[in-house]
PDB file of C-alpha atoms in Angstrom:
ATOM      1  CA  MET G   1     -62.818  56.781  22.182  1.00 52.00           C
ATOM      2  CA  MET G   2     -65.557  56.328  20.016  1.00 62.00           C
ATOM      3  CA  ASN G   3     -68.400  53.525  20.553  1.00 72.00           C
ATOM      4  CA  ASP G   4     -68.147  50.349  18.575  1.00 81.00           C
ATOM      5  CA  LYS G   5     -71.764  49.228  19.570  1.00 88.00           C
ATOM      6  CA  PRO G   6     -73.975  48.987  16.657  1.00 88.00           C
ATOM      7  CA  LYS G   7     -76.985  51.404  17.359  1.00 91.00           C
ATOM      8  CA  TYR G   8     -77.957  53.269  14.083  1.00 96.00           C
ATOM      9  CA  LYS G   9     -80.362  51.745  11.626  1.00 96.00           C
ATOM     10  CA  ILE G  10     -79.139  52.303   7.875  1.00 96.00           C
ATOM     11  CA  SER G  11     -81.624  55.173   7.647  1.00 97.00           C
ATOM     12  CA  GLU G  12     -80.687  56.939  10.924  1.00 97.00           C
ATOM     13  CA  ALA G  13     -76.756  56.444   9.751  1.00 97.00           C
ATOM     14  CA  ALA G  14     -77.462  57.928   6.272  1.00 98.00           C
ATOM     15  CA  LYS G  15     -79.096  60.780   7.870  1.00 98.00           C
ATOM     16  CA  ILE G  16     -76.443  61.658  10.209  1.00 97.00           C
ATOM     17  CA  LEU G  17     -74.132  61.606   7.249  1.00 97.00           C
ATOM     18  CA  GLY G  18     -76.460  63.558   5.047  1.00 97.00           C
ATOM     19  CA  ILE G  19     -76.513  60.799   2.241  1.00 97.00           C
ATOM     20  CA  SER G  20     -79.086  58.332   0.945  1.00 98.00           C
ATOM     21  CA  VAL G  21     -79.605  54.968   2.119  1.00 97.00           C
ATOM     22  CA  HIS G  22     -78.763  53.885  -1.443  1.00 97.00           C
ATOM     23  CA  THR G  23     -75.332  55.317  -1.052  1.00 97.00           C
ATOM     24  CA  MET G  24     -74.913  53.725   2.260  1.00 96.00           C
ATOM     25  CA  ARG G  25     -75.369  50.256   0.571  1.00 96.00           C
ATOM     26  CA  MET G  26     -73.351  51.023  -2.376  1.00 97.00           C
ATOM     27  CA  TYR G  27     -70.475  51.644   0.007  1.00 96.00           C
ATOM     28  CA  GLU G  28     -70.979  48.180   1.635  1.00 94.00           C
ATOM     29  CA  ARG G  29     -71.263  46.554  -1.866  1.00 94.00           C
ATOM     30  CA  GLU G  30     -68.218  47.889  -2.808  1.00 94.00           C
ATOM     31  CA  GLY G  31     -66.510  46.708   0.342  1.00 91.00           C
ATOM     32  CA  LEU G  32     -65.827  50.208   2.227  1.00 93.00           C
ATOM     33  CA  ILE G  33     -67.707  49.303   4.934  1.00 93.00           C
ATOM     34  CA  VAL G  34     -68.626  45.959   6.966  1.00 91.00           C
ATOM     35  CA  PRO G  35     -71.848  46.977   8.979  1.00 93.00           C
ATOM     36  CA  PHE G  36     -73.169  44.924  11.684  1.00 92.00           C
ATOM     37  CA  LYS G  37     -76.194  42.621  10.453  1.00 87.00           C
ATOM     38  CA  LYS G  38     -78.621  41.468  12.997  1.00 87.00           C
ATOM     39  CA  SER G  39     -80.117  37.797  12.429  1.00 85.00           C
ATOM     40  CA  THR G  40     -83.067  39.435  10.539  1.00 90.00           C
ATOM     41  CA  ASN G  41     -80.201  40.848   8.119  1.00 85.00           C
ATOM     42  CA  GLN G  42     -80.977  44.432   9.371  1.00 91.00           C
ATOM     43  CA  ARG G  43     -77.731  46.495   9.040  1.00 92.00           C
ATOM     44  CA  LEU G  44     -76.668  48.438  12.159  1.00 95.00           C
ATOM     45  CA  TYR G  45     -73.994  51.057  12.485  1.00 95.00           C
ATOM     46  CA  SER G  46     -71.666  52.165  15.117  1.00 93.00           C
ATOM     47  CA  ASP G  47     -70.049  55.442  15.949  1.00 93.00           C
ATOM     48  CA  LYS G  48     -66.714  54.050  14.514  1.00 91.00           C
ATOM     49  CA  ASP G  49     -68.809  53.122  11.476  1.00 93.00           C
ATOM     50  CA  ILE G  50     -70.121  56.629  11.051  1.00 94.00           C
ATOM     51  CA  GLU G  51     -66.346  58.224  11.440  1.00 92.00           C
ATOM     52  CA  ARG G  52     -65.281  55.673   8.909  1.00 91.00           C
ATOM     53  CA  LEU G  53     -68.074  56.651   6.476  1.00 94.00           C
ATOM     54  CA  ARG G  54     -67.327  60.564   7.349  1.00 93.00           C
ATOM     55  CA  CYS G  55     -63.556  59.750   6.181  1.00 89.00           C
ATOM     56  CA  ILE G  56     -64.739  58.039   3.125  1.00 91.00           C
ATOM     57  CA  ARG G  57     -66.947  60.721   2.006  1.00 93.00           C
ATOM     58  CA  ASN G  58     -64.192  63.403   2.821  1.00 89.00           C
ATOM     59  CA  ALA G  59     -61.590  61.296   0.565  1.00 87.00           C
ATOM     60  CA  ILE G  60     -64.458  61.273  -2.374  1.00 91.00           C
ATOM     61  CA  ASN G  61     -65.722  64.984  -1.775  1.00 92.00           C
ATOM     62  CA  GLU G  62     -62.515  66.838  -0.670  1.00 88.00           C
ATOM     63  CA  GLU G  63     -59.463  64.797  -1.843  1.00 86.00           C
ATOM     64  CA  LYS G  64     -61.350  63.992  -5.048  1.00 91.00           C
ATOM     65  CA  ILE G  65     -60.291  60.079  -4.639  1.00 89.00           C
ATOM     66  CA  SER G  66     -63.029  57.714  -6.325  1.00 93.00           C
ATOM     67  CA  ILE G  67     -64.517  54.692  -4.723  1.00 93.00           C
ATOM     68  CA  GLU G  68     -62.177  52.577  -6.783  1.00 92.00           C
ATOM     69  CA  GLY G  69     -59.208  54.733  -5.737  1.00 90.00           C
ATOM     70  CA  ILE G  70     -60.155  54.154  -1.953  1.00 89.00           C
ATOM     71  CA  LYS G  71     -60.463  50.407  -2.534  1.00 88.00           C
ATOM     72  CA  ARG G  72     -57.121  50.148  -4.227  1.00 87.00           C
ATOM     73  CA  ILE G  73     -55.610  52.289  -1.189  1.00 85.00           C
ATOM     74  CA  PHE G  74     -57.455  49.717   1.389  1.00 84.00           C
ATOM     75  CA  SER G  75     -56.038  46.787  -0.984  1.00 83.00           C
ATOM     76  CA  LEU G  76     -52.531  47.943  -0.204  1.00 81.00           C
ATOM     77  CA  ILE G  77     -52.887  47.446   3.394  1.00 79.00           C
ATOM     78  CA  PRO G  78     -50.276  44.600   4.487  1.00 77.00           C
ATOM     79  CA  CYS G  79     -53.063  42.613   6.299  1.00 80.00           C
ATOM     80  CA  TRP G  80     -50.458  39.689   6.561  1.00 78.00           C
ATOM     81  CA  ALA G  81     -47.947  41.748   8.594  1.00 76.00           C
ATOM     82  CA  ILE G  82     -50.654  43.315  10.749  1.00 79.00           C
ATOM     83  CA  VAL G  83     -52.181  40.009  11.895  1.00 80.00           C
ATOM     84  CA  LYS G  84     -48.796  38.246  11.432  1.00 80.00           C
ATOM     85  CA  CYS G  85     -49.701  35.390   9.127  1.00 78.00           C
ATOM     86  CA  SER G  86     -47.529  32.487   8.790  1.00 74.00           C
ATOM     87  CA  LEU G  87     -46.141  31.455   5.155  1.00 74.00           C
ATOM     88  CA  LYS G  88     -48.497  28.584   4.858  1.00 73.00           C
ATOM     89  CA  ASN G  89     -51.376  31.122   4.890  1.00 73.00           C
ATOM     90  CA  PHE G  90     -50.179  32.728   1.981  1.00 73.00           C
ATOM     91  CA  ASP G  91     -51.057  29.923  -0.403  1.00 75.00           C
ATOM     92  CA  TYR G  92     -54.777  29.957   0.821  1.00 74.00           C
ATOM     93  CA  CYS G  93     -55.196  33.855   0.986  1.00 78.00           C
ATOM     94  CA  ASN G  94     -56.953  35.296  -2.084  1.00 77.00           C
ATOM     95  CA  ALA G  95     -56.510  38.782  -0.571  1.00 76.00           C
ATOM     96  CA  LEU G  96     -52.751  38.142  -1.249  1.00 76.00           C
ATOM     97  CA  LYS G  97     -53.245  37.175  -4.759  1.00 74.00           C
ATOM     98  CA  GLU G  98     -55.450  40.034  -6.106  1.00 72.00           C
ATOM     99  CA  SER G  99     -54.574  43.639  -5.570  1.00 71.00           C
ATOM    100  CA  ASN G 100     -57.599  45.602  -6.150  1.00 81.00           C
ATOM    101  CA  ARG G 101     -59.863  45.019  -2.986  1.00 85.00           C
ATOM    102  CA  PRO G 102     -59.268  45.082   0.557  1.00 86.00           C
ATOM    103  CA  CYS G 103     -58.793  41.698   2.552  1.00 81.00           C
ATOM    104  CA  TRP G 104     -62.068  42.023   4.452  1.00 84.00           C
ATOM    105  CA  THR G 105     -63.957  41.625   1.054  1.00 81.00           C
ATOM    106  CA  PHE G 106     -62.739  38.022   0.240  1.00 80.00           C
ATOM    107  CA  LYS G 107     -64.361  34.847   1.447  1.00 80.00           C
ATOM    108  CA  HIS G 108     -61.344  33.390   3.633  1.00 73.00           C
ATOM    109  CA  GLU G 109     -61.072  29.853   3.812  1.00 76.00           C
ATOM    110  CA  ASN G 110     -58.486  27.415   4.984  1.00 73.00           C
ATOM    111  CA  ASN G 111     -56.169  30.659   6.263  1.00 70.00           C
ATOM    112  CA  TYR G 112     -55.688  32.514   9.629  1.00 71.00           C
ATOM    113  CA  CYS G 113     -58.837  34.675   8.759  1.00 75.00           C
ATOM    114  CA  ALA G 114     -61.174  31.902   8.254  1.00 71.00           C
ATOM    115  CA  GLU G 115     -62.588  32.305  11.758  1.00 76.00           C
ATOM    116  CA  LYS G 116     -62.419  35.978  12.065  1.00 77.00           C
ATOM    117  CA  ASP G 117     -65.016  38.413  11.894  1.00 78.00           C
ATOM    118  CA  CYS G 118     -63.875  41.087   9.470  1.00 76.00           C
ATOM    119  CA  ARG G 119     -65.730  43.691  11.629  1.00 76.00           C
ATOM    120  CA  GLU G 120     -63.656  42.873  14.401  1.00 80.00           C
ATOM    121  CA  CYS G 121     -60.442  42.469  12.861  1.00 80.00           C
ATOM    122  CA  GLU G 122     -57.507  44.763  13.577  1.00 80.00           C
ATOM    123  CA  VAL G 123     -56.861  45.210   9.803  1.00 80.00           C
ATOM    124  CA  TYR G 124     -60.463  46.545   9.171  1.00 78.00           C
ATOM    125  CA  ASN G 125     -60.102  48.448  12.400  1.00 78.00           C
ATOM    126  CA  ILE G 126     -57.021  50.086  12.536  1.00 74.00           C
ATOM    127  CA  PHE G 127     -58.009  52.520   9.729  1.00 69.00           C
ATOM    128  CA  ASN G 128     -61.310  53.562  11.206  1.00 71.00           C
ATOM    129  CA  ASP G 129     -60.244  57.245  11.354  1.00 68.00           C
ATOM    130  CA  CYS G 130     -58.866  59.569   8.463  1.00 69.00           C
ATOM    131  CA  GLU G 131     -55.287  60.172   9.139  1.00 65.00           C
ATOM    132  CA  PRO G 132     -53.398  56.973   9.749  1.00 58.00           C
ATOM    133  CA  ILE G 133     -53.239  54.928   6.813  1.00 64.00           C
ATOM    134  CA  LYS G 134     -50.238  56.425   5.606  1.00 70.00           C
ATOM    135  CA  SER G 135     -48.576  56.763   8.867  1.00 75.00           C
ATOM    136  CA  LYS G 136     -49.460  53.023   9.500  1.00 69.00           C
ATOM    137  CA  LEU G 137     -48.034  51.893   6.265  1.00 70.00           C
ATOM    138  CA  ILE G 138     -44.700  53.791   6.878  1.00 76.00           C
ATOM    139  CA  GLU G 139     -44.638  52.232  10.456  1.00 74.00           C
ATOM    140  CA  LEU G 140     -45.337  48.901   9.011  1.00 69.00           C
ATOM    141  CA  THR G 141     -42.694  49.215   6.315  1.00 70.00           C
ATOM    142  CA  PHE G 142     -40.199  50.447   8.750  1.00 73.00           C
ATOM    143  CA  MET G 143     -40.731  47.699  11.309  1.00 66.00           C
ATOM    144  CA  ASN G 144     -40.625  44.917   8.822  1.00 61.00           C
ATOM    145  CA  SER G 145     -37.050  46.633   7.472  1.00 63.00           C
ATOM    146  CA  ILE G 146     -35.756  46.460  11.059  1.00 63.00           C
ATOM    147  CA  LYS G 147     -36.745  42.838  11.485  1.00 64.00           C
ATOM    148  CA  GLU G 148     -34.964  42.087   8.173  1.00 62.00           C
ATOM    149  CA  LYS G 149     -31.791  43.639   9.156  1.00 64.00           C
ATOM    150  CA  GLU G 150     -32.084  41.846  12.535  1.00 66.00           C
ATOM    151  CA  GLU G 151     -32.411  38.670  10.588  1.00 66.00           C
ATOM    152  CA  GLU G 152     -29.441  39.343   8.542  1.00 69.00           C
ATOM    153  CA  ILE G 153     -27.213  40.050  11.486  1.00 71.00           C
ATOM    154  CA  LYS G 154     -28.187  36.592  13.157  1.00 65.00           C
TER     155      LYS G 154
END
């Protein structure tokens, strides 16, 4: 299991990944990564963050997916199904209304996620490695289909 304890300064994380600090900040600005921030606003990164960034770099360099494309893929994550939002939360959730950004890039007010730290959220963390996005989407779709069928039977 990867360590989630923030320990690398932005310059150290950039060096590990072989990228510039500017690129690290761009990934944050684009909503691909949510670094830990100390009270002094200094960014710190964990081993999990490094792995997430490696996956992002792989998607960009090997799979030729643009940053905009990665954001769109992340925006398709059914966050409401993962955190099990109630219907009343739907009216107050901008992530459901806008389809081109991941849920953790929105300011959440008056909804289930208002009190959550996005770095700690299951939706953000469930996709910290390179493989499971497609399989997790299939699993969630399949599980929701089963639940719908069960409701029809009742």
